[in-house]
């Protein structure tokens, strides 16, 4: 079965909105084993939308439109589909009753333009939209299917996962494609490719690397049931873990930060963070994980030297002799935050985010990470140097990798 | 002049990559007054790419492809353009010389497949790519233009701003569209629409609102030179500022956080932040601004009560009587961080991010903001309640709005 996506909306062509819905849908189609060969994007214009639908129907079995289902005059997707299929639009009293009840339940004022949302091409069914008022539609006509979903992502995503997904599974006739993602830290993409060249040449599962900031994601994919795919993934994952060792930090929903929290929780130990150039990024990433408070005591953002000295207890001598951008300061920050906040571990960052060198002439991108554990304190030095945002993100990543390595004893 | 975008890449159809390049290009075309009515997305397949190019050439003056210009067998855009225009691909010795020199300069190993990147359709010119090895191309044929840009966003963006932008400006024949964005806080989108209904009905400039998290962006747009547009924008901006008052926090590159830092800097005052549920988001947003250190002393992330007590000096009585999620605790956190870090202002957040209520039964989304200034301390209460991520983002936004209002005396 082949599918084609038509994204509708002038804001997409003007570039004021990035079309993340199309990517969400592309992933869902791939998961259901449905081949998507074309995508079109058109503005809120009935003629061009109808032409796009006709072209799609001439070459694809299933056409999925995104957007243009609201109540305003700009919302023309229903009309376009009816025109392309040569079907009349028919009022659906049951849909109107449902919609009026929804408006009342949500305390919204009913306006007559909402009646547009109760019209469907003859023979089409409504697809329920649990997060909005505009229903989707599903229309089978001859050997073709046209289906339409609303554009707001918080309505669109649940509909792809729910009502549309069920119909795709029923219609696709192919087995779904299952995926598993392994997250790899502390080693570059090209080295990963070298180490796994034989596995990447395989096709069941396929294995592809994706470079992220300070991380490589390995995506395994195989067609079949979840159980069948797991049976294919498990031995390959075992080989990858054997070859890459501690570099494999987690799988699917696991992340570097969730893994650090889990490792600490399993030891019953706590963490405090002292940040200079990363300015709260390390602690913020940890705080995003629900339940972080069982491990994360808190953090100090010590942007100026007086805070490093007064709040974290960094020695004035250290700051004078070695400056704030030094392994010595990183170590004292880590020890200071551990002691002041009463945690088992203290983790620190200090360095030059940029733009440009600091007042003492340290180059942009020079970063020191400090880690004070139950048994010892150490620092490590990095030079990134690719711009303020990336330096800060890479430094936060390096800090989390540093404690992760210690926790897995590398 | 009409343009059409063709995005090339199987990863776009599979949804593993979101097509942000197309949005970047859409914005650039709009700025140059070029109408974009269609966008197509195809995979790495010569036949379908050639068909897409032929369709685009049949209805648009200018066709711009994104991606598929690399050295591998999957990179077929050059071949597709040559086929669609009926032109041979011709080796360019000058381009080869330039590319070999680039490889040497960057210390990259030359492989023969790079020669693919030195082929152009007959009569085409190369577009220089300062951030990568794959050059773009520009090909005029009859009354049509086809131009191709490489896909990696860090190569693509500078080429759109640079060499492509210059050619679009020269060819468009229309005046560019200039824009100005005003950032509005502390008032909802529907109220803004009510207050500015007459201005939004106007067409020179056009005025449109965009809802962001805890913020509304007002986008003014007008066609013409920068000076002509400024002359149209200035009086409208003045009316908007008069009607919305302090709610207009900044314009274009200004943001809520940059404005807070600027207001403090102009008073010669400093800021320290104490965060509970926001976990570093407030201080992180401030740290992103280059030069934040002239104002921002630092911050404390007090995720657990012992840190609120020991490091910030929140009274045990306060925590016991009012709990950590209270206006009283917010005030003491703000005062504590101001005193401990020696800043003029202390700003704090405490609340329940969720999921679910806290152990004391406070509902998800209940948030208190505390602000200790040179003259007084106060707290304010919010109930958000829309999920962990949004609660944390809204709380950070509310904290920054709180101090911004105090600094502009509202």
mmCIF file with all atom_site columns, N, CA and C in Angstrom, chain B residues 365-388:
data_model
loop_
_atom_site.group_PDB
_atom_site.id
_atom_site.type_symbol
_atom_site.label_atom_id
_atom_site.label_alt_id
_atom_site.label_comp_id
_atom_site.label_asym_id
_atom_site.label_entity_id
_atom_site.label_seq_id
_atom_site.pdbx_PDB_ins_code
_atom_site.Cartn_x
_atom_site.Cartn_y
_atom_site.Cartn_z
_atom_site.occupancy
_atom_site.B_iso_or_equiv
_atom_site.pdbx_formal_charge
_atom_site.auth_seq_id
_atom_site.auth_comp_id
_atom_site.auth_asym_id
_atom_site.auth_atom_id
_atom_site.pdbx_PDB_model_num
ATOM 1  N N  . UNK B 1 365 ? 0.436  21.967 39.240 1.00 0.00 ? 365 UNK B N  1
ATOM 2  C CA . UNK B 1 365 ? 0.282  23.259 38.586 1.00 0.00 ? 365 UNK B CA 1
ATOM 3  C C  . UNK B 1 365 ? 0.175  24.432 39.542 1.00 0.00 ? 365 UNK B C  1
ATOM 4  N N  . UNK B 1 366 ? 0.096  24.161 40.873 1.00 0.00 ? 366 UNK B N  1
ATOM 5  C CA . UNK B 1 366 ? 0.075  25.272 41.838 1.00 0.00 ? 366 UNK B CA 1
ATOM 6  C C  . UNK B 1 366 ? 1.500  25.814 41.987 1.00 0.00 ? 366 UNK B C  1
ATOM 7  N N  . UNK B 1 367 ? 1.675  27.108 41.780 1.00 0.00 ? 367 UNK B N  1
ATOM 8  C CA . UNK B 1 367 ? 3.008  27.710 41.746 1.00 0.00 ? 367 UNK B CA 1
ATOM 9  C C  . UNK B 1 367 ? 3.008  29.029 42.513 1.00 0.00 ? 367 UNK B C  1
ATOM 10 N N  . UNK B 1 368 ? 4.061  29.250 43.296 1.00 0.00 ? 368 UNK B N  1
ATOM 11 C CA . UNK B 1 368 ? 4.270  30.552 43.929 1.00 0.00 ? 368 UNK B CA 1
ATOM 12 C C  . UNK B 1 368 ? 5.576  31.156 43.417 1.00 0.00 ? 368 UNK B C  1
ATOM 13 N N  . UNK B 1 369 ? 5.510  32.445 43.088 1.00 0.00 ? 369 UNK B N  1
ATOM 14 C CA . UNK B 1 369 ? 6.678  33.209 42.678 1.00 0.00 ? 369 UNK B CA 1
ATOM 15 C C  . UNK B 1 369 ? 6.996  34.178 43.810 1.00 0.00 ? 369 UNK B C  1
ATOM 16 N N  . UNK B 1 370 ? 8.253  34.282 44.206 1.00 0.00 ? 370 UNK B N  1
ATOM 17 C CA . UNK B 1 370 ? 8.657  35.248 45.225 1.00 0.00 ? 370 UNK B CA 1
ATOM 18 C C  . UNK B 1 370 ? 9.635  36.251 44.632 1.00 0.00 ? 370 UNK B C  1
ATOM 19 N N  . UNK B 1 371 ? 9.538  37.499 45.075 1.00 0.00 ? 371 UNK B N  1
ATOM 20 C CA . UNK B 1 371 ? 10.478 38.517 44.607 1.00 0.00 ? 371 UNK B CA 1
ATOM 21 C C  . UNK B 1 371 ? 10.876 39.405 45.780 1.00 0.00 ? 371 UNK B C  1
ATOM 22 N N  . UNK B 1 372 ? 12.177 39.435 46.062 1.00 0.00 ? 372 UNK B N  1
ATOM 23 C CA . UNK B 1 372 ? 12.711 40.314 47.104 1.00 0.00 ? 372 UNK B CA 1
ATOM 24 C C  . UNK B 1 372 ? 13.514 41.400 46.411 1.00 0.00 ? 372 UNK B C  1
ATOM 25 N N  . UNK B 1 373 ? 13.044 42.635 46.511 1.00 0.00 ? 373 UNK B N  1
ATOM 26 C CA . UNK B 1 373 ? 13.730 43.748 45.869 1.00 0.00 ? 373 UNK B CA 1
ATOM 27 C C  . UNK B 1 373 ? 14.445 44.598 46.901 1.00 0.00 ? 373 UNK B C  1
ATOM 28 N N  . UNK B 1 374 ? 15.043 45.691 46.461 1.00 0.00 ? 374 UNK B N  1
ATOM 29 C CA . UNK B 1 374 ? 15.738 46.569 47.396 1.00 0.00 ? 374 UNK B CA 1
ATOM 30 C C  . UNK B 1 374 ? 14.796 47.118 48.467 1.00 0.00 ? 374 UNK B C  1
ATOM 31 N N  . UNK B 1 375 ? 13.500 47.236 48.146 1.00 0.00 ? 375 UNK B N  1
ATOM 32 C CA . UNK B 1 375 ? 12.586 47.891 49.078 1.00 0.00 ? 375 UNK B CA 1
ATOM 33 C C  . UNK B 1 375 ? 11.560 46.973 49.719 1.00 0.00 ? 375 UNK B C  1
ATOM 34 N N  . UNK B 1 376 ? 11.229 45.879 49.084 1.00 0.00 ? 376 UNK B N  1
ATOM 35 C CA . UNK B 1 376 ? 10.148 45.051 49.622 1.00 0.00 ? 376 UNK B CA 1
ATOM 36 C C  . UNK B 1 376 ? 10.217 43.635 49.085 1.00 0.00 ? 376 UNK B C  1
ATOM 37 N N  . UNK B 1 377 ? 9.462  42.753 49.718 1.00 0.00 ? 377 UNK B N  1
ATOM 38 C CA . UNK B 1 377 ? 9.367  41.357 49.292 1.00 0.00 ? 377 UNK B CA 1
ATOM 39 C C  . UNK B 1 377 ? 7.897  41.016 49.122 1.00 0.00 ? 377 UNK B C  1
ATOM 40 N N  . UNK B 1 378 ? 7.583  40.270 48.059 1.00 0.00 ? 378 UNK B N  1
ATOM 41 C CA . UNK B 1 378 ? 6.192  39.871 47.844 1.00 0.00 ? 378 UNK B CA 1
ATOM 42 C C  . UNK B 1 378 ? 6.146  38.546 47.108 1.00 0.00 ? 378 UNK B C  1
ATOM 43 N N  . UNK B 1 379 ? 4.999  37.879 47.175 1.00 0.00 ? 379 UNK B N  1
ATOM 44 C CA . UNK B 1 379 ? 4.828  36.633 46.411 1.00 0.00 ? 379 UNK B CA 1
ATOM 45 C C  . UNK B 1 379 ? 3.547  36.725 45.606 1.00 0.00 ? 379 UNK B C  1
ATOM 46 N N  . UNK B 1 380 ? 3.439  35.890 44.589 1.00 0.00 ? 380 UNK B N  1
ATOM 47 C CA . UNK B 1 380 ? 2.180  35.773 43.857 1.00 0.00 ? 380 UNK B CA 1
ATOM 48 C C  . UNK B 1 380 ? 1.906  34.306 43.558 1.00 0.00 ? 380 UNK B C  1
ATOM 49 N N  . UNK B 1 381 ? 0.619  33.992 43.385 1.00 0.00 ? 381 UNK B N  1
ATOM 50 C CA . UNK B 1 381 ? 0.157  32.614 43.264 1.00 0.00 ? 381 UNK B CA 1
ATOM 51 C C  . UNK B 1 381 ? -0.388 32.383 41.858 1.00 0.00 ? 381 UNK B C  1
ATOM 52 N N  . UNK B 1 382 ? -0.062 31.233 41.281 1.00 0.00 ? 382 UNK B N  1
ATOM 53 C CA . UNK B 1 382 ? -0.595 30.859 39.967 1.00 0.00 ? 382 UNK B CA 1
ATOM 54 C C  . UNK B 1 382 ? -1.113 29.428 40.040 1.00 0.00 ? 382 UNK B C  1
ATOM 55 N N  . UNK B 1 383 ? -2.088 29.115 39.199 1.00 0.00 ? 383 UNK B N  1
ATOM 56 C CA . UNK B 1 383 ? -2.458 27.714 39.002 1.00 0.00 ? 383 UNK B CA 1
ATOM 57 C C  . UNK B 1 383 ? -2.393 27.447 37.497 1.00 0.00 ? 383 UNK B C  1
ATOM 58 N N  . UNK B 1 384 ? -1.443 26.634 37.064 1.00 0.00 ? 384 UNK B N  1
ATOM 59 C CA . UNK B 1 384 ? -1.346 26.305 35.642 1.00 0.00 ? 384 UNK B CA 1
ATOM 60 C C  . UNK B 1 384 ? -2.026 24.962 35.413 1.00 0.00 ? 384 UNK B C  1
ATOM 61 N N  . UNK B 1 385 ? -1.336 23.871 35.695 1.00 0.00 ? 385 UNK B N  1
ATOM 62 C CA . UNK B 1 385 ? -2.030 22.573 35.676 1.00 0.00 ? 385 UNK B CA 1
ATOM 63 C C  . UNK B 1 385 ? -2.206 21.904 34.327 1.00 0.00 ? 385 UNK B C  1
ATOM 64 N N  . UNK B 1 386 ? -1.258 22.057 33.418 1.00 0.00 ? 386 UNK B N  1
ATOM 65 C CA . UNK B 1 386 ? -1.419 21.474 32.083 1.00 0.00 ? 386 UNK B CA 1
ATOM 66 C C  . UNK B 1 386 ? -0.349 20.445 31.759 1.00 0.00 ? 386 UNK B C  1
ATOM 67 N N  . UNK B 1 387 ? 0.266  19.848 32.763 1.00 0.00 ? 387 UNK B N  1
ATOM 68 C CA . UNK B 1 387 ? 1.334  18.881 32.496 1.00 0.00 ? 387 UNK B CA 1
ATOM 69 C C  . UNK B 1 387 ? 2.684  19.415 32.938 1.00 0.00 ? 387 UNK B C  1
ATOM 70 N N  . UNK B 1 388 ? 3.571  18.482 33.300 1.00 0.00 ? 388 UNK B N  1
ATOM 71 C CA . UNK B 1 388 ? 4.845  18.830 33.933 1.00 0.00 ? 388 UNK B CA 1
ATOM 72 C C  . UNK B 1 388 ? 5.664  19.838 33.123 1.00 0.00 ? 388 UNK B C  1
#
